[in-house]
XYZ file of C-alpha atoms in Angstrom:
776
model
C 0.540 -7.708 51.641
C -1.198 -7.506 48.697
C 0.758 -7.046 45.233
C -0.493 -5.098 42.951
C -0.187 -6.251 39.297
C -0.712 -3.086 37.376
C 3.088 -2.250 37.180
C 3.162 -5.899 35.187
C 0.682 -4.714 32.646
C 2.409 -1.355 32.184
C 5.742 -2.885 32.068
C 4.218 -5.313 28.559
C 4.054 -2.463 26.849
C 5.834 -3.009 23.405
C 6.706 1.116 23.252
C 9.946 1.673 25.987
C 8.828 5.277 26.697
C 5.192 4.271 27.614
C 6.943 1.621 29.432
C 9.146 3.653 31.514
C 6.473 6.787 32.061
C 3.699 3.954 33.451
C 6.613 2.019 35.392
C 7.334 5.502 36.976
C 3.818 6.734 37.619
C 2.817 3.898 39.076
C 5.845 3.370 41.399
C 5.245 7.039 42.386
C 1.669 6.129 43.604
C 3.392 3.320 45.410
C 6.191 5.080 47.602
C 4.219 7.840 48.151
C 4.265 10.254 44.847
C 6.576 12.467 42.832
C 9.392 14.584 44.508
C 7.446 17.550 46.301
C 4.380 15.803 47.364
C 5.880 16.196 50.944
C 5.833 19.898 50.309
C 2.183 19.609 49.072
C 0.739 17.027 51.873
C 2.300 19.649 54.106
C 0.117 22.551 52.739
C -2.950 20.202 53.471
C -5.398 21.041 56.111
C -5.474 19.360 59.360
C -7.837 18.144 61.568
C -7.776 20.277 64.911
C -10.753 18.593 67.088
C -14.063 20.039 68.027
C -12.676 21.924 70.930
C -10.994 24.077 68.909
C -14.371 25.038 67.535
C -15.993 25.998 70.687
C -14.309 29.304 71.506
C -16.110 31.333 68.331
C -18.878 28.640 67.355
C -20.039 28.101 71.190
C -24.007 27.836 70.567
C -23.237 25.276 67.727
C -20.659 23.731 70.332
C -23.434 23.107 72.713
C -26.015 21.912 70.686
C -23.391 19.492 69.175
C -22.472 17.776 73.179
C -26.366 17.174 73.564
C -26.246 15.387 70.717
C -25.840 11.564 69.290
C -23.063 12.505 66.793
C -21.133 13.771 70.385
C -21.364 10.388 72.040
C -21.665 7.714 69.003
C -18.418 6.366 70.408
C -16.685 6.806 73.762
C -13.764 5.530 75.715
C -16.252 3.126 78.516
C -16.319 4.601 82.068
C -18.937 5.667 84.618
C -19.911 8.577 82.535
C -20.730 7.263 79.594
C -21.367 3.088 79.886
C -25.790 3.375 80.592
C -25.788 -0.650 80.843
C -26.131 -2.634 84.013
C -22.794 -4.279 85.565
C -23.616 -5.103 88.183
C -23.212 -8.921 88.040
C -26.088 -8.630 85.695
C -26.817 -11.344 83.819
C -28.515 -12.505 80.733
C -29.203 -16.207 78.805
C -29.776 -16.382 74.941
C -28.872 -19.396 73.115
C -28.431 -21.542 76.153
C -25.307 -19.186 77.022
C -25.569 -17.172 80.224
C -23.765 -14.118 79.754
C -22.569 -12.070 82.633
C -21.490 -8.017 83.019
C -19.752 -7.309 86.102
C -17.230 -4.136 86.834
C -14.023 -4.734 88.517
C -11.617 -1.923 89.623
C -13.118 0.847 87.854
C -13.291 -1.003 84.405
C -15.876 -2.966 82.671
C -16.245 -6.660 81.874
C -18.581 -9.261 80.096
C -18.074 -13.148 80.334
C -19.686 -14.610 77.402
C -19.324 -17.034 74.153
C -16.166 -16.533 72.331
C -15.494 -17.095 68.869
C -14.438 -20.728 69.871
C -17.780 -20.735 71.619
C -15.906 -21.099 75.317
C -17.412 -18.941 77.872
C -14.058 -16.595 78.592
C -13.885 -12.665 80.043
C -13.609 -9.855 77.808
C -13.269 -6.436 78.363
C -15.570 -3.409 77.523
C -13.129 -1.030 75.900
C -15.874 1.265 74.016
C -19.264 2.431 74.551
C -21.271 2.829 70.637
C -24.207 4.972 70.349
C -26.405 5.934 73.127
C -30.387 6.211 72.651
C -32.332 3.686 72.215
C -29.568 1.347 72.730
C -26.079 1.261 73.551
C -23.387 -1.386 72.171
C -20.547 -2.641 73.696
C -17.108 -2.786 71.878
C -14.422 -5.308 72.772
C -10.344 -5.399 72.188
C -8.866 -7.981 70.431
C -4.905 -8.824 70.170
C -4.844 -8.413 66.501
C -6.773 -4.838 66.990
C -10.043 -5.866 66.203
C -13.014 -4.286 68.164
C -15.755 -6.356 67.535
C -19.516 -5.220 68.708
C -21.340 -7.149 71.499
C -24.495 -8.636 70.012
C -26.008 -8.054 73.388
C -26.972 -4.489 73.627
C -28.653 -2.390 76.592
C -31.847 -0.825 75.995
C -31.802 2.456 77.043
C -35.026 3.627 76.884
C -36.878 4.519 80.182
C -38.494 1.700 81.910
C -41.906 2.978 81.518
C -41.226 2.880 77.719
C -39.842 -1.130 78.163
C -36.083 -0.026 78.263
C -33.683 -0.213 81.076
C -32.547 -3.919 80.223
C -30.383 -6.039 78.490
C -31.680 -7.694 75.159
C -30.075 -9.423 71.899
C -29.916 -7.896 68.706
C -31.209 -11.319 66.481
C -33.637 -12.330 69.277
C -35.223 -15.257 67.105
C -32.284 -16.258 65.632
C -30.486 -18.539 68.138
C -26.922 -17.144 66.640
C -23.945 -19.183 68.549
C -20.344 -19.188 67.591
C -20.984 -21.265 64.147
C -23.002 -18.288 63.070
C -22.023 -15.200 60.926
C -23.752 -13.070 62.548
C -21.700 -14.018 66.085
C -20.294 -10.904 67.422
C -16.954 -12.292 67.394
C -17.548 -12.709 63.408
C -16.697 -10.014 60.612
C -20.212 -9.062 60.378
C -19.814 -7.563 63.906
C -16.224 -6.275 63.220
C -16.560 -2.641 64.192
C -12.970 -1.691 62.278
C -14.828 -1.984 58.893
C -18.482 -1.889 59.339
C -18.873 0.763 61.838
C -15.820 3.036 62.629
C -15.867 4.782 59.246
C -19.274 6.828 60.753
C -18.894 6.658 64.444
C -15.341 8.294 64.511
C -13.791 11.388 62.717
C -11.232 11.131 60.033
C -10.503 7.332 60.525
C -7.920 5.381 59.314
C -8.460 1.324 59.001
C -4.957 0.750 59.282
C -5.112 -3.092 58.220
C -1.802 -4.749 57.625
C -2.775 -7.512 55.443
C 0.642 -9.212 55.598
C 0.144 -9.999 59.258
C -3.913 -9.482 59.257
C -3.899 -7.075 61.982
C -5.548 -3.720 62.578
C -3.694 -0.275 64.090
C -6.854 1.679 63.365
C -6.798 5.630 64.305
C -9.012 8.464 64.567
C -8.495 12.693 64.690
C -11.482 12.093 66.987
C -13.290 9.378 68.972
C -16.924 10.735 67.957
C -18.109 12.478 64.772
C -16.471 15.965 65.672
C -17.324 19.616 63.875
C -14.738 18.275 61.309
C -16.700 14.987 60.462
C -19.204 17.667 58.216
C -17.058 20.760 57.702
C -14.204 19.041 56.814
C -10.296 19.481 58.639
C -10.031 23.020 60.770
C -6.659 24.315 61.079
C -6.686 26.423 58.004
C -10.280 27.714 59.020
C -8.496 28.406 62.604
C -5.416 30.324 60.678
C -7.836 32.549 59.020
C -10.184 33.530 61.891
C -6.877 34.388 63.809
C -6.069 36.673 60.895
C -9.527 38.691 61.152
C -11.962 38.986 59.021
C -11.926 39.387 55.004
C -9.660 36.676 53.721
C -10.554 34.040 50.818
C -13.773 33.300 50.077
C -14.053 29.672 51.851
C -12.871 30.805 54.649
C -10.014 28.606 55.112
C -12.773 25.457 55.343
C -12.631 22.596 52.763
C -16.563 23.507 51.514
C -18.695 26.132 52.865
C -22.110 24.515 53.729
C -24.619 27.036 52.654
C -27.011 25.690 50.343
C -29.767 27.589 52.787
C -28.073 30.642 53.115
C -29.810 33.933 52.054
C -32.621 31.303 50.719
C -36.487 31.533 51.463
C -39.318 29.018 50.447
C -42.509 31.329 49.329
C -45.634 30.370 48.208
C -48.661 32.793 46.898
C -51.793 33.147 48.024
C -53.428 30.418 45.441
C -50.581 28.090 46.440
C -50.751 25.345 48.676
C -47.207 24.460 48.482
C -43.947 26.764 49.078
C -41.154 26.565 46.340
C -37.481 27.131 46.654
C -37.167 30.841 45.130
C -33.822 30.141 43.436
C -33.197 26.523 42.134
C -30.574 24.200 44.403
C -27.639 24.223 41.911
C -25.204 21.549 43.984
C -26.092 18.948 46.668
C -22.935 19.408 48.707
C -24.602 19.102 52.110
C -26.551 15.593 50.995
C -23.047 14.440 50.037
C -21.984 15.344 53.148
C -24.409 13.836 55.033
C -24.435 10.549 52.887
C -20.893 9.679 53.647
C -23.042 7.964 56.631
C -26.311 8.445 56.104
C -26.567 5.798 53.255
C -26.319 2.195 52.842
C -22.325 2.130 50.917
C -18.908 0.228 50.801
C -16.060 2.360 51.928
C -13.777 2.243 48.421
C -10.954 5.121 49.748
C -9.819 6.613 52.822
C -9.185 10.324 52.968
C -13.064 11.694 52.457
C -13.657 14.739 53.837
C -16.286 18.319 52.749
C -15.423 19.195 49.332
C -14.225 15.847 47.993
C -16.435 14.042 45.544
C -18.523 11.197 47.898
C -18.232 8.750 44.925
C -14.466 8.988 44.596
C -14.396 7.164 48.199
C -17.831 5.477 48.868
C -20.070 3.600 46.244
C -24.046 4.202 47.756
C -26.151 1.423 47.261
C -28.733 1.717 44.559
C -32.502 1.083 45.071
C -32.046 -2.564 44.814
C -34.018 -5.527 45.542
C -33.951 -6.817 49.279
C -32.595 -3.646 50.079
C -35.814 -1.833 49.139
C -39.293 -3.001 47.823
C -39.755 -2.585 44.182
C -41.745 0.706 44.641
C -38.609 2.002 46.916
C -39.834 1.899 50.046
C -37.145 1.016 52.413
C -37.010 -2.888 53.683
C -33.151 -3.528 55.148
C -31.421 -0.595 57.110
C -30.141 1.850 54.695
C -29.903 4.888 56.390
C -32.066 7.272 54.816
C -30.032 9.114 52.134
C -31.206 6.926 48.818
C -34.680 7.052 50.300
C -34.671 10.555 50.190
C -32.847 11.353 47.047
C -36.166 9.545 45.051
C -38.532 11.811 47.176
C -40.671 14.774 45.459
C -39.104 16.862 48.318
C -35.300 16.238 47.003
C -36.257 17.150 43.269
C -37.664 20.283 44.489
C -34.190 21.308 46.250
C -34.920 20.696 49.936
C -32.114 19.819 51.608
C -31.542 17.945 54.731
C -31.122 20.785 56.866
C -34.282 22.216 55.865
C -35.895 20.084 58.654
C -32.868 19.212 60.678
C -30.921 21.406 62.963
C -27.503 19.777 62.170
C -25.324 20.742 65.152
C -28.429 19.055 68.014
C -29.825 16.660 65.400
C -33.121 17.875 66.538
C -36.163 18.691 63.632
C -36.400 22.267 63.131
C -40.213 22.340 64.074
C -42.034 19.658 65.903
C -44.807 17.901 65.188
C -47.188 18.590 61.950
C -45.568 22.445 62.283
C -42.498 21.090 60.655
C -44.574 19.995 57.405
C -46.608 23.317 57.545
C -43.522 25.587 57.947
C -44.108 24.995 53.302
C -47.614 22.931 53.167
C -50.340 25.107 53.679
C -51.899 24.392 57.337
C -55.560 25.179 56.367
C -55.260 22.262 53.560
C -53.272 19.834 55.062
C -53.262 19.494 58.913
C -56.817 19.631 58.358
C -59.093 16.116 59.016
C -60.571 17.160 55.650
C -56.524 16.122 53.953
C -56.041 13.232 56.647
C -59.214 12.164 57.371
C -58.622 11.493 61.171
C -59.306 12.721 64.172
C -56.965 15.557 64.891
C -55.703 14.195 68.530
C -54.795 10.561 66.684
C -51.600 9.395 65.380
C -53.489 9.056 61.828
C -53.490 13.023 61.799
C -49.522 13.146 62.198
C -48.356 13.970 58.575
C -45.043 11.405 59.395
C -47.930 8.560 60.119
C -48.911 8.683 56.238
C -46.013 10.037 54.540
C -43.179 8.555 56.344
C -43.719 5.273 57.973
C -41.430 3.730 60.371
C -39.499 0.082 60.003
C -37.574 -0.850 63.461
C -34.448 -1.947 63.114
C -32.221 -3.666 65.640
C -35.292 -4.821 67.717
C -36.044 -0.811 69.365
C -34.739 1.535 66.701
C -37.778 2.593 64.424
C -36.597 4.870 61.985
C -38.933 6.703 59.212
C -38.776 6.075 55.418
C -37.478 9.509 53.960
C -38.829 9.024 50.522
C -42.082 10.916 51.836
C -44.610 8.976 49.210
C -48.313 9.043 48.973
C -49.912 5.769 50.215
C -50.360 3.160 48.135
C -52.299 0.538 49.598
C -53.618 -0.666 45.865
C -49.939 -1.337 44.689
C -49.515 -3.961 48.144
C -50.948 -7.285 47.227
C -49.214 -6.551 43.331
C -45.807 -5.626 44.879
C -45.741 -7.756 47.779
C -44.655 -4.043 49.296
C -46.176 -3.015 52.884
C -48.388 0.821 52.879
C -48.836 2.989 55.672
C -52.761 2.518 56.029
C -51.968 -1.175 56.933
C -48.919 -0.613 59.117
C -51.629 1.433 61.539
C -55.033 -0.478 60.479
C -53.147 -4.181 60.868
C -56.555 -6.138 61.537
C -57.850 -4.517 57.694
C -57.336 -5.359 54.244
C -55.176 -3.824 51.167
C -58.751 -3.856 49.805
C -60.671 -2.157 52.895
C -57.372 0.194 52.850
C -57.810 1.229 48.923
C -61.548 1.733 48.574
C -61.015 4.076 52.116
C -58.950 6.297 50.225
C -60.994 6.349 46.814
C -63.906 7.092 49.061
C -62.207 10.246 50.251
C -60.365 10.882 47.013
C -62.558 9.456 44.114
C -59.626 9.742 41.736
C -56.828 9.336 44.023
C -53.500 10.620 43.379
C -50.472 8.355 41.987
C -47.354 9.656 43.908
C -44.209 10.729 42.704
C -42.274 7.790 42.767
C -43.547 5.916 39.259
C -41.441 2.783 38.898
C -43.076 0.439 40.465
C -45.028 -1.684 38.445
C -41.602 -1.868 35.732
C -39.477 -2.842 38.546
C -41.891 -5.582 40.098
C -42.193 -6.621 36.245
C -38.135 -7.524 36.210
C -37.803 -9.116 39.355
C -40.790 -11.337 38.011
C -39.167 -11.601 34.871
C -42.579 -10.776 33.193
C -42.791 -9.467 29.391
C -42.079 -6.120 28.313
C -39.885 -5.777 31.798
C -36.567 -5.153 29.394
C -38.126 -2.048 27.692
C -39.565 -0.352 31.010
C -36.467 -0.335 32.493
C -35.013 0.969 29.192
C -37.522 4.030 29.415
C -36.601 4.436 32.703
C -32.982 4.829 32.438
C -33.859 7.218 29.183
C -36.452 9.233 30.834
C -34.512 12.482 32.447
C -37.562 13.095 34.665
C -36.930 10.758 36.801
C -34.211 10.756 39.560
C -30.517 10.256 39.152
C -30.924 7.206 41.683
C -33.801 6.024 39.842
C -32.461 5.736 36.625
C -29.083 4.176 37.860
C -31.160 1.399 39.847
C -33.117 1.146 36.278
C -29.817 0.167 34.628
C -28.690 -2.115 37.745
C -31.677 -4.231 36.862
C -30.969 -4.758 32.823
C -28.801 -7.076 33.837
C -27.798 -8.896 30.791
C -29.544 -6.721 28.334
C -31.119 -8.586 25.446
C -32.600 -6.024 23.244
C -31.534 -3.039 20.708
C -33.363 -0.493 22.639
C -31.670 -1.600 26.259
C -28.376 -1.603 24.754
C -29.070 1.718 23.362
C -30.210 3.086 26.967
C -27.252 1.779 28.370
C -24.992 3.578 25.919
C -26.583 6.901 26.565
C -26.550 6.380 30.241
C -22.968 6.175 30.135
C -22.736 9.629 29.171
C -25.098 10.549 31.509
C -23.987 13.723 33.980
C -24.526 11.413 37.062
C -21.703 9.127 38.122
C -24.450 7.061 39.683
C -25.555 6.552 36.254
C -22.526 6.038 34.370
C -21.740 3.383 37.083
C -24.663 1.055 37.050
C -24.814 1.466 33.198
C -21.424 0.137 33.077
C -22.189 -2.804 35.232
C -25.143 -3.948 33.256
C -22.931 -4.267 29.654
C -20.925 -6.718 31.530
C -21.863 -9.732 29.615
C -21.008 -7.822 25.849
C -18.384 -9.738 23.771
C -14.802 -8.345 24.883
C -14.090 -6.049 21.542
C -17.701 -4.453 21.915
C -16.885 -3.786 25.799
C -13.472 -2.107 25.092
C -15.305 0.329 22.050
C -18.032 1.147 24.543
C -16.305 1.195 28.030
C -12.883 2.601 27.321
C -13.774 6.045 26.944
C -14.595 5.984 30.593
C -11.305 4.713 31.634
C -10.803 8.676 32.082
C -14.111 9.589 34.248
C -13.713 12.310 35.933
C -15.161 9.952 39.205
C -12.369 7.643 40.522
C -15.166 4.920 41.267
C -16.319 4.859 37.531
C -13.006 4.700 36.277
C -12.592 1.942 38.287
C -15.064 0.031 37.255
C -13.845 0.550 33.748
C -10.976 -1.057 34.462
C -12.545 -3.984 36.329
C -15.011 -5.053 32.988
C -12.217 -4.375 30.804
C -9.444 -6.616 32.279
C -9.389 -9.350 30.049
C -10.318 -7.254 27.332
C -7.994 -6.473 24.041
C -7.348 -2.667 25.324
C -5.760 -1.183 22.351
C -2.321 0.465 22.795
C -2.879 4.053 23.189
C -5.512 3.177 26.065
C -3.217 1.448 27.759
C -1.845 4.041 30.102
C -5.358 5.027 30.793
C -6.133 1.632 31.417
C -3.380 1.265 33.821
C -3.989 3.534 35.923
C -7.872 3.003 36.390
C -6.987 -0.778 37.400
C -4.377 0.471 39.822
C -7.816 2.497 41.395
C -9.345 -0.598 41.474
C -7.193 -2.961 42.622
C -6.269 -0.254 45.260
C -10.382 -0.290 46.415
C -9.913 -3.913 46.976
C -6.646 -4.014 48.716
C -8.409 -1.330 50.844
C -10.558 -3.699 52.253
C -8.556 -6.813 51.806
C -9.471 -7.648 55.432
C -13.116 -8.690 54.027
C -13.621 -12.139 52.291
C -15.555 -10.427 49.616
C -12.972 -8.178 48.795
C -10.279 -11.001 48.699
C -12.765 -13.031 46.292
C -13.159 -9.866 44.082
C -9.720 -9.401 43.429
C -9.311 -13.318 42.617
C -11.611 -13.180 40.285
C -9.764 -10.285 38.544
C -6.769 -12.310 38.819
C -8.865 -14.941 36.847
C -10.072 -12.887 34.349
C -6.075 -11.658 33.894
C -5.099 -15.589 33.929
C -3.263 -15.593 37.125
C -4.588 -18.732 38.426
C -2.228 -19.692 41.241
C -2.581 -15.655 42.071
C -6.073 -16.052 42.281
C -6.230 -19.157 44.358
C -3.541 -17.106 46.727
C -6.640 -14.757 47.057
C -8.857 -17.108 47.708
C -7.312 -18.837 50.498
C -7.158 -16.069 51.924
C -10.678 -15.518 51.830
C -10.979 -18.693 53.678
C -8.583 -17.782 56.555
C -10.129 -14.104 57.050
C -13.350 -16.056 57.192
C -14.135 -19.655 56.598
C -17.845 -19.349 57.041
C -17.657 -17.313 53.573
C -19.598 -19.335 50.709
C -18.449 -18.104 47.987
C -14.897 -18.536 48.420
C -15.455 -21.831 48.416
C -17.210 -22.344 45.903
C -14.071 -20.207 43.729
C -11.580 -22.014 44.706
C -13.277 -25.653 44.156
C -13.911 -24.339 40.261
C -9.952 -23.034 39.814
C -9.107 -26.536 41.175
C -11.401 -28.300 39.214
C -9.714 -26.550 36.155
C -6.558 -27.601 37.221
C -7.606 -31.024 36.811
C -8.164 -31.997 40.487
C -11.458 -32.841 41.033
C -10.442 -34.642 44.522
C -9.197 -31.422 46.204
C -12.587 -29.549 44.523
C -14.650 -32.041 46.244
C -13.053 -31.923 49.838
C -12.913 -27.951 49.700
C -16.810 -28.541 49.126
C -17.053 -30.903 52.208
C -15.016 -28.802 54.198
C -17.169 -25.607 53.645
C -20.500 -27.823 54.382
C -18.547 -29.213 57.924
C -18.392 -25.349 58.411
C -22.085 -24.165 57.107
C -24.108 -27.646 57.108
C -26.908 -25.499 55.475
C -25.769 -23.689 52.951
C -27.545 -24.111 49.881
C -24.951 -22.840 47.858
C -22.220 -25.326 49.390
C -24.407 -28.393 48.543
C -25.295 -27.066 44.901
C -21.883 -26.903 44.054
C -21.208 -30.424 45.373
C -23.600 -32.178 43.827
C -22.690 -30.839 40.112
C -19.122 -31.792 41.232
C -19.742 -35.319 41.579
C -22.457 -35.137 38.514
C -19.294 -34.478 36.820
C -17.338 -36.884 38.213
C -20.439 -39.934 37.593
C -21.122 -40.144 41.120
C -24.771 -39.427 40.867
C -26.254 -41.541 43.462
C -23.884 -38.990 45.402
C -24.811 -35.769 44.006
C -28.584 -36.519 44.014
C -28.677 -35.791 48.014
C -27.025 -32.706 47.778
C -28.918 -31.615 44.854
C -32.200 -32.408 46.972
C -30.252 -30.248 49.867
C -29.698 -27.330 48.347
C -33.547 -27.472 46.595
C -34.763 -27.768 50.368
C -32.579 -25.135 51.344
C -33.904 -22.623 48.987
C -37.096 -23.964 46.827
C -37.700 -20.764 45.368
C -34.186 -20.573 43.777
C -34.608 -21.528 39.797
C -31.580 -22.356 39.620
C -31.508 -25.572 42.359
C -34.751 -26.745 41.220
C -33.782 -26.483 37.717
C -30.594 -28.587 38.032
C -32.393 -31.251 40.519
C -35.251 -31.851 37.960
C -32.579 -32.856 35.628
C -30.608 -35.064 37.672
C -33.967 -36.759 38.796
C -35.471 -37.252 35.312
C -33.473 -40.400 34.476
C -34.675 -42.624 36.923
C -37.488 -40.470 38.789
C -39.303 -38.673 35.709
C -42.304 -37.717 37.700
C -40.662 -36.460 41.061
C -38.570 -34.168 38.407
C -42.020 -32.535 37.144
C -43.376 -32.229 40.480
C -40.228 -30.145 41.181
C -40.559 -27.937 38.328
C -43.860 -27.607 39.016
C -42.959 -26.506 42.689
C -40.313 -24.301 41.725
C -42.512 -22.455 39.303
C -45.136 -21.349 41.904
C -43.051 -18.770 42.998
C -41.418 -18.278 39.390
C -44.154 -18.254 36.981
C -42.501 -16.518 34.273
C -38.932 -18.228 34.519
C -38.690 -19.690 30.956
C -35.821 -22.010 31.999
C -38.558 -24.077 33.905
C -41.133 -23.546 31.596
C -39.416 -25.269 28.398
C -38.461 -28.311 30.662
C -41.865 -28.550 32.368
C -42.784 -28.177 28.406
C -41.306 -31.313 27.522
C -41.376 -33.025 31.029
C -45.215 -33.280 30.278
C -45.017 -34.051 26.624
C -42.600 -37.039 27.623
C -45.174 -38.115 30.287
C -48.447 -38.265 28.061
C -49.701 -34.819 30.041
C -50.697 -32.966 26.966
C -52.943 -30.431 28.301
C -50.220 -29.594 30.851
C -47.616 -29.205 28.177
C -49.781 -27.181 26.531
C -50.312 -24.840 29.480
C -46.579 -24.431 29.896
C -46.418 -23.540 26.128
C -48.790 -21.195 25.798
C -47.144 -19.545 28.922
C -44.122 -19.318 27.233
C -45.481 -17.698 24.185
C -47.520 -15.202 26.255
C -43.249 -14.711 27.518
C -42.178 -14.358 23.557
C -44.853 -14.335 21.158
C -42.060 -14.577 18.352
C -40.823 -18.310 19.920
C -40.569 -20.558 16.929
C -39.593 -23.085 19.706
C -42.562 -22.393 21.795
C -44.931 -22.700 18.795
C -43.609 -26.140 17.919
C -44.124 -27.531 22.027
C -47.447 -26.199 21.544
C -48.209 -27.785 18.395
C -46.590 -31.284 19.654
C -49.024 -30.827 23.058
C -52.190 -30.147 20.919
C -51.367 -33.278 18.621
C -50.878 -35.143 21.229
C -53.898 -34.602 22.810
C -55.697 -35.252 19.572
C -54.224 -38.596 19.694
C -52.104 -38.038 16.418
C -48.593 -38.944 16.484
C -45.593 -36.173 16.864
């Protein structure tokens, strides 16, 4: 079991009374609370199961029974298994998998964690439409999701077949995506959203799970909270407290209507939406997020239990369109409809999960049908797919091979941005045979002055990702703009990275005082590079933030800072919360590695090594743990052990650019340049657009192969044209090789990026003198 060191931090205090209070408080937390906490827990409402709701809420219960929520996870049986288990066979990556039944049970014969074929029993079904996955239980309590799934669509739609979720990847047992690996682990990755009141039950001392739930599927209480107090209220008859015994009333639509006058094209909510209760409940699952604590239910703060992902590069395109599987909520939060007060259940019936109205009629509840549901607006034949509102404003992206999901950012199509942002657009999704220029002109013909849309951050985010001049100032303006959605402001703060201007620092400091927890937490993270004393000055007040995840982030950032005596109590408490979040996810190599990073910042090197070794036991394919552990061994003076660790990592992950790079650097430090060079070359070959790998390879090549070194820089600059480090080195190497015009070009680009740089001016003058034949 992971041992918290927060208690030790408390005991270091020089004040005896403070030491006693802190230790008592922390120990109380570790053993279950202060005296009387058992009575307090007994008064908490309990989960009673969906069937208990049926007698009073029959219509809602029947609608729920037909929903995917009710069938999110089920025991494998003849009534629940949709796939063909009549000795069906499927071949993938050279492995033939068989699906069959025996004595009323379901089995699969496929490659296991060691690559050998073996029999595994299917214990549970997972999902129903458009695909169904199957879960296998292992002796340590892990449930793993098979990567071969059943296409449950009708045969006429291409379904009723087995298929692999990674059809083009050739995944085998050595791949992180193999069904037996942590990426396909149900207990951590899937369970919390497919069952009700889940408890992961991970025992880190034995590396075993004892996962349990109140209800196997997504039941009534997953959205409405534990129902025992509500049942008691119902038995007592009408009256009672305002919340009727529920932990939260989902009443944001109650008594509300959307109205528009004759001259208005779009309806408005008759009274402003004062809370986001409903969306928080939905976002516990319908968002890309990290769970950091158990026990969430309706009525509790979402950010005390989950860290929703921001609109981050890789997950989203620079204009905020969905890229990876991001599960709706953050897309919707950036939309004009979200800002107008639309809630999830305005469009979706929450019990059946069906749309409240089908087709364009759903949208014309609020948007004037005569104007919007007309060829005058959409410029398509009325019976064509292009006439549907969702085709243009909610384009689909297909995940898991056959599962199309609509983007809920509800944006105006912008083909004019596609080329500059490298982002898709709804027009060319349908007209795939046409160019973005054609789509841009087609819109301009119908709309000579096309509307720019609600989302106005794309250019700034794209500039930041490319390192363009002025990007930092643009991000700071977005962060400080109260008209922007809170999620956009938080995502802008995250992109500030290492702020290098007074304007950025001022915006971040203001962000620390924002009402929205996402903005506060993202602003905190962007200040990590500040000197320790300044971090304490700015961040310490958030150790007492009302939101747990913000307090924990503040504690993480102050772990190696001189926190004043008067703040030690709040620091110790927040640090314990941060460690609790890591302990909760101790079944994951990344959480163990993060805990190791904390221990390093606390000066506890042996404890850090212990966590990194645990990370590699959990996942021998987790590359960052090899790099971190090798670095610790190097700092301890054991270069041989550091090298051996990285070599072992490469045996596990021979195509890892990170491990080749780390090993190459380690060999350079040992003056083994000839052995280092192949690894640095391999890292660049595997990740040719990574500026760090290209720069390091160029430096390694330069002494003996200066021309090849410059060629490496030029290749990387094609994909990273605004990287100042690459440009500096390319300028110097071009001057050395007598290529004055090329050197001048690089120096001019540097000046455009940083017009006040005296070094760039010096390099440009040197290049010009060389071109004129003058001595340097």
